[in-house]
mmCIF file of C-alpha atoms in Angstrom:
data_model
loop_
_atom_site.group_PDB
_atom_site.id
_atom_site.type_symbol
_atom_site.label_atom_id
_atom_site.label_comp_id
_atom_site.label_asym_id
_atom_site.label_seq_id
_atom_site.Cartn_x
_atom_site.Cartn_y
_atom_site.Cartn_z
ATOM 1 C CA UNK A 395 96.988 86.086 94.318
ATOM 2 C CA UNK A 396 100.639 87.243 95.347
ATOM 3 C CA UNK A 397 98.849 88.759 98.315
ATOM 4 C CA UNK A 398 97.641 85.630 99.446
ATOM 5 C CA UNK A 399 100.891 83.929 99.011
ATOM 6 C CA UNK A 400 102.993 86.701 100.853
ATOM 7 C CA UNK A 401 100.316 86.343 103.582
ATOM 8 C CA UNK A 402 100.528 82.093 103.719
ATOM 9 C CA UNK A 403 104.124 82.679 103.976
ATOM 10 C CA UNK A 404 104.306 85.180 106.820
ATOM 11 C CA UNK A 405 101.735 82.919 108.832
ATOM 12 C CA UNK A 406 104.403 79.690 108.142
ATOM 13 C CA UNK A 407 107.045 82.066 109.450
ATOM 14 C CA UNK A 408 104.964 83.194 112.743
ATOM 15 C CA UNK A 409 104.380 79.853 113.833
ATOM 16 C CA UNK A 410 107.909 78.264 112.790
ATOM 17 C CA UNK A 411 109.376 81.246 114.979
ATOM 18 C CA UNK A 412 111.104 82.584 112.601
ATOM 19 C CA UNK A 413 109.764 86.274 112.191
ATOM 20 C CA UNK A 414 111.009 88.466 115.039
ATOM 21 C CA UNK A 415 108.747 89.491 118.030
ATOM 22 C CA UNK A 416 108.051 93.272 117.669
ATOM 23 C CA UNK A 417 105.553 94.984 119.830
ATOM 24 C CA UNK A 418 102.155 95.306 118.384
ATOM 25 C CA UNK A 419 102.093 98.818 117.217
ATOM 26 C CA UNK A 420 105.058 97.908 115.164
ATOM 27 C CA UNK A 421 103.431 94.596 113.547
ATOM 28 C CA UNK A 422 100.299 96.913 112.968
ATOM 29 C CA UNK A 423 102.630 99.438 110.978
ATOM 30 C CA UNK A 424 104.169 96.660 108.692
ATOM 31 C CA UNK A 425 101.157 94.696 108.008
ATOM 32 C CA UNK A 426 99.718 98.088 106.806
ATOM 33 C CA UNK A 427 102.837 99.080 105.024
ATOM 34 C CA UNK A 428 102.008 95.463 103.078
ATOM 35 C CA UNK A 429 98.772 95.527 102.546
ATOM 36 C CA UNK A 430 99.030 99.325 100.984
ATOM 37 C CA UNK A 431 101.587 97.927 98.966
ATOM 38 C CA UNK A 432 99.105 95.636 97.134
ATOM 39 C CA UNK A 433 96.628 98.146 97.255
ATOM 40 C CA UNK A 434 98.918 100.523 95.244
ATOM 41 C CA UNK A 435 100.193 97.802 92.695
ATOM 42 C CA UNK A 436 96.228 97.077 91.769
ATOM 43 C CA UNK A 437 95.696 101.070 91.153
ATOM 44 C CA UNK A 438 98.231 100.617 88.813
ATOM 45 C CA UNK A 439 101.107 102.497 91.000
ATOM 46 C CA UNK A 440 104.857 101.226 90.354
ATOM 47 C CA UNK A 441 106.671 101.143 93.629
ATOM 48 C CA UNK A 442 110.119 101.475 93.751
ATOM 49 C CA UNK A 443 110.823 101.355 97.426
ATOM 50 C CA UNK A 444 109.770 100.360 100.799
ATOM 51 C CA UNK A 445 111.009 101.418 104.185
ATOM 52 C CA UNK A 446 113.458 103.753 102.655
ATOM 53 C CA UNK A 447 115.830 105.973 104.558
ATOM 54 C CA UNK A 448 119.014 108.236 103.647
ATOM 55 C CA UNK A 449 121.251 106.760 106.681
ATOM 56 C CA UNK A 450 122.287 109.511 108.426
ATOM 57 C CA UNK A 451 118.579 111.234 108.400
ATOM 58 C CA UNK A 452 116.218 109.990 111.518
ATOM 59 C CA UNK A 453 113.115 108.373 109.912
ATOM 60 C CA UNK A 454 111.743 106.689 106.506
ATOM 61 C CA UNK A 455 109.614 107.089 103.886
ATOM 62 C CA UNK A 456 106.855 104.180 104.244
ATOM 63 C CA UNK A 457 107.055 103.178 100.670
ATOM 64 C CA UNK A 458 107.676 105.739 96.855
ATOM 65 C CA UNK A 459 106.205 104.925 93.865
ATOM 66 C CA UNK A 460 105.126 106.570 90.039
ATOM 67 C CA UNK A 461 101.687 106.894 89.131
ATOM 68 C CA UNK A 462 102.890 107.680 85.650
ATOM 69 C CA UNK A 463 105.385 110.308 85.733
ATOM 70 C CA UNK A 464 104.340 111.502 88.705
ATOM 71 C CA UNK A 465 106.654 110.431 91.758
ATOM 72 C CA UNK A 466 104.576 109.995 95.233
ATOM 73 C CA UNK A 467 105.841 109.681 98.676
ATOM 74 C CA UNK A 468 103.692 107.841 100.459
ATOM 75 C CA UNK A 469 102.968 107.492 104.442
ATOM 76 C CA UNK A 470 100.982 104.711 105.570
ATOM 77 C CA UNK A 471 99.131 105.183 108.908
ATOM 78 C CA UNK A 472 97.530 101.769 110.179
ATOM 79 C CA UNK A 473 95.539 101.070 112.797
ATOM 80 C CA UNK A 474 93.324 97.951 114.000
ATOM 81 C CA UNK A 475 90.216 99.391 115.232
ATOM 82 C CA UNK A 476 89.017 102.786 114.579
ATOM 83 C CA UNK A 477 89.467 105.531 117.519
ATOM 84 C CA UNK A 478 87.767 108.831 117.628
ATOM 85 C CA UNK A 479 90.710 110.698 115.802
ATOM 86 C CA UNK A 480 91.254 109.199 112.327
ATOM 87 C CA UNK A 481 94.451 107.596 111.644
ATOM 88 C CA UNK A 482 95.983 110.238 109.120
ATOM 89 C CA UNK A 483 95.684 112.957 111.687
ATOM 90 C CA UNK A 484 99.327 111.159 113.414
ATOM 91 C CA UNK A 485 100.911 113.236 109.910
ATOM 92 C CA UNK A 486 101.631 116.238 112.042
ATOM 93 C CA UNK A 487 103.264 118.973 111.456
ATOM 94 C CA UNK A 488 106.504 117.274 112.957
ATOM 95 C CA UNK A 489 106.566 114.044 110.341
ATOM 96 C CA UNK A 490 105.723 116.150 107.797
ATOM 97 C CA UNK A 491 109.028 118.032 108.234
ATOM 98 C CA UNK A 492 110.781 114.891 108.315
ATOM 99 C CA UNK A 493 109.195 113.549 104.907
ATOM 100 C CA UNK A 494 109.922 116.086 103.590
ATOM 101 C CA UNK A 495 113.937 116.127 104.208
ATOM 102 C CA UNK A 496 113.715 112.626 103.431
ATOM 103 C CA UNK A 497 112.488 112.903 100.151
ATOM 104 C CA UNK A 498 114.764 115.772 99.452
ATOM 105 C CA UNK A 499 117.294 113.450 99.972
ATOM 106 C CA UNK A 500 115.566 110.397 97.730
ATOM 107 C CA UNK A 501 115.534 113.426 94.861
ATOM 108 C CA UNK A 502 118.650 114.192 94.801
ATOM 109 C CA UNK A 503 119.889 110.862 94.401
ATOM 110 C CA UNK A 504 117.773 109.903 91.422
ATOM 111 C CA UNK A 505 119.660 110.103 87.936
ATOM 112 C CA UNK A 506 119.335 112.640 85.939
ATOM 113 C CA UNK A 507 119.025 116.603 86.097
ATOM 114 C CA UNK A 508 115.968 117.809 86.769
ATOM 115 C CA UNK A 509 114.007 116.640 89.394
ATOM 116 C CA UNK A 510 110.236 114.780 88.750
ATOM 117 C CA UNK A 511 107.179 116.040 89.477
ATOM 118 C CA UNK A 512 106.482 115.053 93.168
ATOM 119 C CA UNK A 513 103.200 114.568 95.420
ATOM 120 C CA UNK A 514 102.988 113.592 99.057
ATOM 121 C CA UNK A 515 100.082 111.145 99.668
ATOM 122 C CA UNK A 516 98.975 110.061 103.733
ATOM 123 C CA UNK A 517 97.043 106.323 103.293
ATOM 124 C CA UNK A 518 95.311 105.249 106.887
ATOM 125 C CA UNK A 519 94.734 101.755 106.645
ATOM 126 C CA UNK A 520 92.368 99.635 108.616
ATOM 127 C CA UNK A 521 93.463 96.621 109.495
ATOM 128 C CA UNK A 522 90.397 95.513 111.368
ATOM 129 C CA UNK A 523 90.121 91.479 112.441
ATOM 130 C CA UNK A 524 87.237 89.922 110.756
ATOM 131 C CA UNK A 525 86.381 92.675 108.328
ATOM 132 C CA UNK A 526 88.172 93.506 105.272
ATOM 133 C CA UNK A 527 90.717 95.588 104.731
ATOM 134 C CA UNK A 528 89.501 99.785 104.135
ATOM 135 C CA UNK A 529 92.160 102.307 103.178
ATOM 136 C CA UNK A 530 91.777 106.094 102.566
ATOM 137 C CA UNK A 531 93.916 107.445 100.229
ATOM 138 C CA UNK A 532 94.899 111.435 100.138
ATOM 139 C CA UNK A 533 96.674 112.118 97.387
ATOM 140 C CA UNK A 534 98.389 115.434 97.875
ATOM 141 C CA UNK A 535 97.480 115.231 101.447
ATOM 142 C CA UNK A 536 100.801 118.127 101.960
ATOM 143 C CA UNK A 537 103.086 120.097 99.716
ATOM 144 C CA UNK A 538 106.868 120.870 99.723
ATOM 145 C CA UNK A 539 105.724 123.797 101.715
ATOM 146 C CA UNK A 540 103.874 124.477 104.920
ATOM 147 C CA UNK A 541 101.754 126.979 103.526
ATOM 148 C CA UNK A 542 101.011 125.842 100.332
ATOM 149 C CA UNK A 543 100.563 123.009 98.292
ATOM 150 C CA UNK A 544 103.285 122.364 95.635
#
């Protein structure tokens, strides 16, 4: 239900004018960003933050929440139609670096002394027009490490 009311109320906005103009890829990345949002909250994930970044680090990290006492990071990759190269395939080697530092950074900041048990997850969402809504979630799509999982 909250869905649907987030969604009424971003429509209201669009036509009052009062959501900024963004170029399309970038309204593609937040709807998905939203809509994996819900879909985390009904598989029973807590999330704790959304767009987060450290500042002075380029990047974010798309959205962080527990599945019990396990911490994820989570990157959302959305797209509207499907291409020939999935969506989670754009989590190269490059972002993965940068998630990485990022979330080294989100670790160290969290109270306490020893750090949570961590997992990197990659969602592609399809936000395709007249259909609903698919995700694919990888849990553990990465580790802390290039060659191995942690």
């Amino acid at each position: 239900m909250l869905e649907g009311v987030v969604a009424g109320l971003d429509k209201i906005a669009a036509r009052r004018g009062r959501l900024p103009a963004l170029p399309t890829h970038l309204k593609t990345g937040i709807d998905g960003e939203e809509a994996v949002y819900f879909y985390l909250l009904r598989k029973g994930y807590t999330v704790v933050a959304r767009r987060w970044s450290a500042g002075n680090l380029p990047g974010d990290l798309d959205l962080i929440a527990w599945q019990g006492q396990l911490l994820c990071f989570i990157e959302v990759k959305a797209r509207t139609a499907r291409d020939l190269t999935p969506a989670e395939t754009a989590v190269d080697e490059h972002k993965r670096r940068i998630l990485r530092r990022l979330a080294r950074r989100y670790v160290r900041q969290l109270p306490g002394q020893r750090a949570p048990q961590t997992r990197f997850d990659v969602i592609s969402a399809y936000l395709i027009p007249g259909q609903p809504d698919e995700f694919t979630h990888f849990e553990n799509a990465f580790g802390w490490d290039e060659r191995r999982r942690d």
